[in-house]
Amino acid sequence: MNRPVTQQHLSQLAELLAWMDQAPERRALAPEARTPEGLWWELLVGEEQAWVWLEGGRVEGYGALVPFWDGAALEGPIVRGGDGRALLAHLIRKARQRGYSALYAFPEARNQRVRSLLEGMGFSAQHTTYFYTIARADLSCPVPQGFRIERVERCDPEVYRELYSRVEDGWSLRLRWTDEELCQHFLEAGVELFLAYSRKGQAVGLAELELGDKEAEVAYIGVVPEARGRGLGRALLGAVADWAFAQPTVELLRVRAHDHEKAAQTLYRGLGFREESAVMTYAMEF
């Protein structure tokens, strides 16, 4: 049976998440916390609306709704006991009741069980995102003649939006942010912005880096169409990698590429990045 998450479920929910972590074929978007205390703050104090599936009084499934783009993102469904259809149907029904226009899900590509559940309930596969990692390495690269790359201290919202919209048609989330939201994002600790400029001073590429204690992630990287094919994207990657690995505690760099970005995938593999996971995006419109 479905029940809203309460404090009495948190220990078993943490154990369910640990079970999911043990094998790629079980993974889906889920809370970051893995302790009852962390889950309490993440699930019950945040924006999530979360439920557990109980079998014999034990937590055997989990799912949550999180506001995302024009709708909601689905955490899970994580299913250990039962077939999961009742839990997924419950989540879809709650999303409709809350007036969301769309529901998105992000299972690991190897998670055939959840993928089959989603497809059986009417979700459509949109694309696959590949995640790659590399341990500390020298990825530096000369900047092509006629260009320069700078780490930007302050984000100019107008320049950023214009560049962001031209780099990749599929990127739309940041275009909805206000000037204040954009500036605040890049003032946060560990968030770095690098811009590539042409000889005329026009911004033609960007890379965003998010630094953690031991890992760093290239959140976005791209070059406008007219500046591609000259090695500028490779130079941007080198610049952010140099900055990341200059931090004494960072031991791992993570990048991502969508399934249509074949050149980026080839570049990452050629530089020694290892594919860590492949996450599929599913969507259901209401």
XYZ file of C-alpha atoms in Angstrom:
286
model
C 0.000 0.000 0.000
C 1.089 3.601 -0.611
C 1.736 5.852 2.359
C 3.233 9.351 2.648
C 6.778 9.244 3.991
C 6.902 9.812 7.747
C 9.764 9.784 10.209
C 9.077 6.161 11.125
C 9.845 5.103 7.532
C 13.241 6.799 7.273
C 15.492 3.998 8.553
C 13.956 1.483 6.154
C 14.010 4.037 3.335
C 17.747 4.592 3.872
C 18.226 0.817 3.683
C 16.166 0.664 0.457
C 18.337 3.377 -1.106
C 21.473 1.488 -0.097
C 20.017 -1.609 -1.794
C 19.437 0.441 -4.965
C 23.032 1.688 -4.936
C 24.418 -1.845 -5.000
C 23.642 -2.469 -8.682
C 23.320 -0.161 -11.737
C 20.255 -2.028 -12.948
C 18.328 -0.791 -9.884
C 19.204 2.892 -10.051
C 16.962 5.875 -10.739
C 16.836 9.497 -9.656
C 16.712 9.425 -5.848
C 17.455 11.564 -2.770
C 21.132 12.254 -2.170
C 20.917 11.496 1.547
C 21.497 7.957 2.794
C 20.874 8.408 6.511
C 17.553 8.851 8.351
C 18.687 12.276 9.554
C 19.689 13.421 6.083
C 16.486 12.108 4.555
C 14.440 13.937 7.146
C 15.802 17.282 5.997
C 15.938 16.487 2.308
C 12.478 14.956 1.931
C 10.331 16.461 4.621
C 11.695 20.007 4.787
C 12.168 20.442 1.021
C 9.704 20.711 -1.860
C 9.339 16.976 -2.423
C 6.068 15.118 -2.055
C 7.190 11.578 -1.184
C 5.552 8.198 -0.695
C 6.643 4.693 0.247
C 5.210 1.362 -0.855
C 4.688 -1.059 2.032
C 4.680 -4.843 1.744
C 4.002 -6.692 4.971
C 4.570 -3.478 6.874
C 8.051 -2.942 5.386
C 9.245 -0.282 2.948
C 9.712 -2.042 -0.391
C 9.265 0.907 -2.752
C 9.670 4.660 -2.937
C 8.684 7.539 -5.196
C 8.500 11.328 -4.979
C 7.483 14.373 -7.015
C 9.847 17.346 -7.293
C 9.014 20.552 -9.231
C 11.014 20.530 -12.462
C 10.817 22.692 -15.609
C 7.147 22.936 -16.614
C 6.128 19.936 -14.527
C 7.619 17.563 -11.998
C 10.548 15.174 -11.851
C 9.906 11.698 -10.554
C 12.284 10.320 -7.947
C 12.206 6.580 -8.530
C 10.148 4.593 -8.666
C 12.469 2.396 -6.619
C 10.882 -1.036 -6.401
C 12.223 -3.978 -4.459
C 9.011 -5.838 -3.547
C 5.811 -5.977 -5.605
C 5.447 -5.102 -9.278
C 5.616 -1.327 -8.813
C 2.601 -0.523 -10.998
C 0.444 0.571 -8.067
C 3.189 2.893 -6.800
C 3.774 4.443 -10.234
C 0.027 4.838 -10.854
C -0.251 6.612 -7.501
C 2.564 9.029 -8.423
C 0.987 9.795 -11.806
C -2.368 10.439 -10.154
C -0.808 12.794 -7.604
C 1.004 14.689 -10.370
C -2.282 15.197 -12.208
C -4.012 16.348 -9.025
C -1.299 18.942 -8.413
C -1.830 20.375 -11.881
C 1.564 19.517 -13.368
C 1.599 19.665 -17.159
C 4.287 16.975 -17.506
C 6.053 14.306 -15.474
C 9.709 13.341 -16.108
C 11.601 10.244 -14.990
C 15.337 9.485 -15.065
C 16.184 5.789 -14.683
C 19.596 4.276 -15.357
C 19.561 2.804 -18.890
C 20.275 -0.653 -17.449
C 17.247 -0.435 -15.159
C 14.996 -2.512 -17.399
C 12.442 -3.086 -14.659
C 11.638 0.579 -14.146
C 11.941 1.366 -17.847
C 9.339 -1.294 -18.593
C 7.096 0.123 -15.874
C 7.361 3.636 -17.289
C 6.750 2.567 -20.879
C 3.837 0.370 -19.811
C 2.200 3.366 -18.099
C 2.566 5.673 -21.107
C 5.915 7.413 -20.643
C 7.963 8.118 -23.785
C 11.765 7.905 -23.974
C 13.272 11.286 -24.922
C 17.050 10.840 -24.897
C 19.991 9.300 -23.046
C 22.668 11.224 -21.160
C 26.080 9.608 -20.685
C 28.200 10.444 -17.648
C 31.978 10.089 -17.760
C 34.650 10.424 -15.079
C 38.419 10.760 -15.006
C 40.843 10.712 -12.098
C 43.328 13.540 -11.609
C 45.042 14.108 -14.966
C 46.688 16.794 -17.086
C 44.030 17.794 -19.632
C 45.476 21.193 -20.484
C 45.201 22.295 -24.114
C 46.391 25.393 -26.030
C 43.675 27.895 -26.894
C 43.203 28.132 -30.694
C 44.671 31.190 -32.369
C 42.256 34.109 -32.410
C 40.460 33.128 -29.190
C 40.959 33.572 -25.467
C 39.420 31.892 -22.429
C 38.781 33.660 -19.131
C 37.352 32.693 -15.788
C 34.566 35.214 -15.168
C 34.144 36.671 -11.704
C 30.682 38.122 -12.323
C 27.994 36.798 -14.630
C 26.452 39.273 -17.086
C 22.899 37.876 -17.417
C 22.328 39.366 -20.884
C 25.567 37.949 -22.321
C 25.005 34.625 -20.598
C 21.457 34.148 -21.899
C 22.393 35.040 -25.471
C 25.338 32.658 -25.433
C 23.480 29.916 -23.585
C 20.621 29.956 -26.096
C 23.009 29.693 -29.086
C 25.299 26.983 -27.767
C 22.736 24.172 -27.617
C 19.058 24.176 -28.597
C 18.206 21.621 -25.916
C 19.309 23.836 -23.041
C 16.319 25.857 -21.901
C 16.182 25.697 -18.114
C 18.475 28.670 -17.406
C 16.619 30.887 -19.879
C 13.783 31.064 -17.361
C 15.971 32.360 -14.552
C 15.782 36.012 -13.584
C 18.868 38.254 -13.578
C 18.999 37.932 -9.801
C 18.796 34.128 -9.914
C 21.594 33.886 -12.487
C 23.897 36.224 -10.577
C 23.201 34.465 -7.292
C 23.937 31.065 -8.829
C 27.419 32.109 -9.931
C 28.135 33.727 -6.554
C 27.643 30.399 -4.789
C 30.739 28.726 -3.418
C 32.241 26.218 -5.840
C 30.408 27.436 -8.976
C 32.775 28.759 -11.644
C 32.058 30.213 -15.095
C 34.551 30.241 -17.974
C 33.878 32.130 -21.216
C 35.640 31.906 -24.570
C 35.973 35.105 -26.619
C 36.765 35.774 -30.259
C 39.401 38.274 -31.368
C 36.608 40.875 -31.597
C 35.661 40.291 -27.957
C 32.450 38.387 -28.648
C 31.554 35.553 -26.258
C 31.494 32.342 -28.333
C 31.710 29.546 -25.767
C 31.115 28.739 -22.120
C 31.886 26.133 -19.506
C 30.413 25.851 -16.028
C 32.244 24.013 -13.286
C 30.810 22.872 -9.956
C 33.409 22.048 -7.309
C 32.783 19.612 -4.485
C 35.070 18.431 -1.712
C 36.590 15.546 -3.690
C 34.900 15.792 -7.081
C 34.199 18.435 -9.699
C 31.593 18.383 -12.451
C 31.428 20.188 -15.768
C 27.768 21.170 -15.600
C 27.663 22.741 -19.076
C 30.132 23.199 -21.901
C 29.547 24.367 -25.450
C 30.591 26.570 -28.351
C 28.405 28.572 -30.750
C 28.025 26.955 -34.203
C 30.254 29.402 -36.121
C 33.205 28.814 -33.756
C 33.095 25.026 -33.789
C 35.596 22.714 -35.408
C 38.667 24.639 -34.251
C 39.403 22.935 -30.950
C 37.796 25.606 -28.791
C 35.579 23.139 -26.923
C 38.652 21.021 -26.154
C 40.454 24.115 -24.861
C 37.493 25.033 -22.642
C 37.518 21.534 -21.183
C 41.242 21.860 -20.529
C 40.763 25.204 -18.783
C 38.090 23.951 -16.379
C 40.004 20.717 -15.744
C 43.138 22.697 -14.888
C 41.128 24.813 -12.443
C 39.423 21.787 -10.894
C 42.591 19.761 -10.375
C 44.406 22.823 -9.005
C 42.168 22.369 -5.958
C 44.167 20.070 -3.658
C 41.241 17.888 -2.577
C 39.635 17.297 -6.004
C 40.516 13.823 -7.280
C 37.782 13.226 -9.883
C 36.266 15.208 -12.772
C 32.834 14.359 -14.151
C 31.408 15.349 -17.559
C 28.250 14.480 -19.468
C 27.058 14.225 -23.061
C 23.661 13.560 -24.628
C 23.254 10.721 -27.107
C 23.322 13.069 -30.139
C 26.622 14.659 -29.049
C 28.835 12.089 -30.746
C 31.873 14.349 -31.054
C 31.869 15.080 -27.319
C 31.572 11.379 -26.488
C 34.496 10.561 -28.777
C 36.563 13.351 -27.219
C 35.932 12.207 -23.664
C 36.754 8.583 -24.393
C 39.892 9.603 -26.297
C 41.117 11.632 -23.313
C 40.705 8.684 -20.976
C 37.312 9.415 -19.427
C 35.451 6.299 -18.317
C 31.704 5.914 -18.849
C 30.187 5.829 -15.380
C 26.491 5.620 -16.192
C 23.849 6.273 -18.825
C 20.621 7.890 -17.683
C 17.482 7.925 -19.808
C 14.972 10.774 -19.790
C 11.319 9.776 -19.978
C 8.349 12.131 -20.177
C 4.575 11.964 -19.851
C 2.494 14.998 -20.796
C -0.904 15.621 -19.239
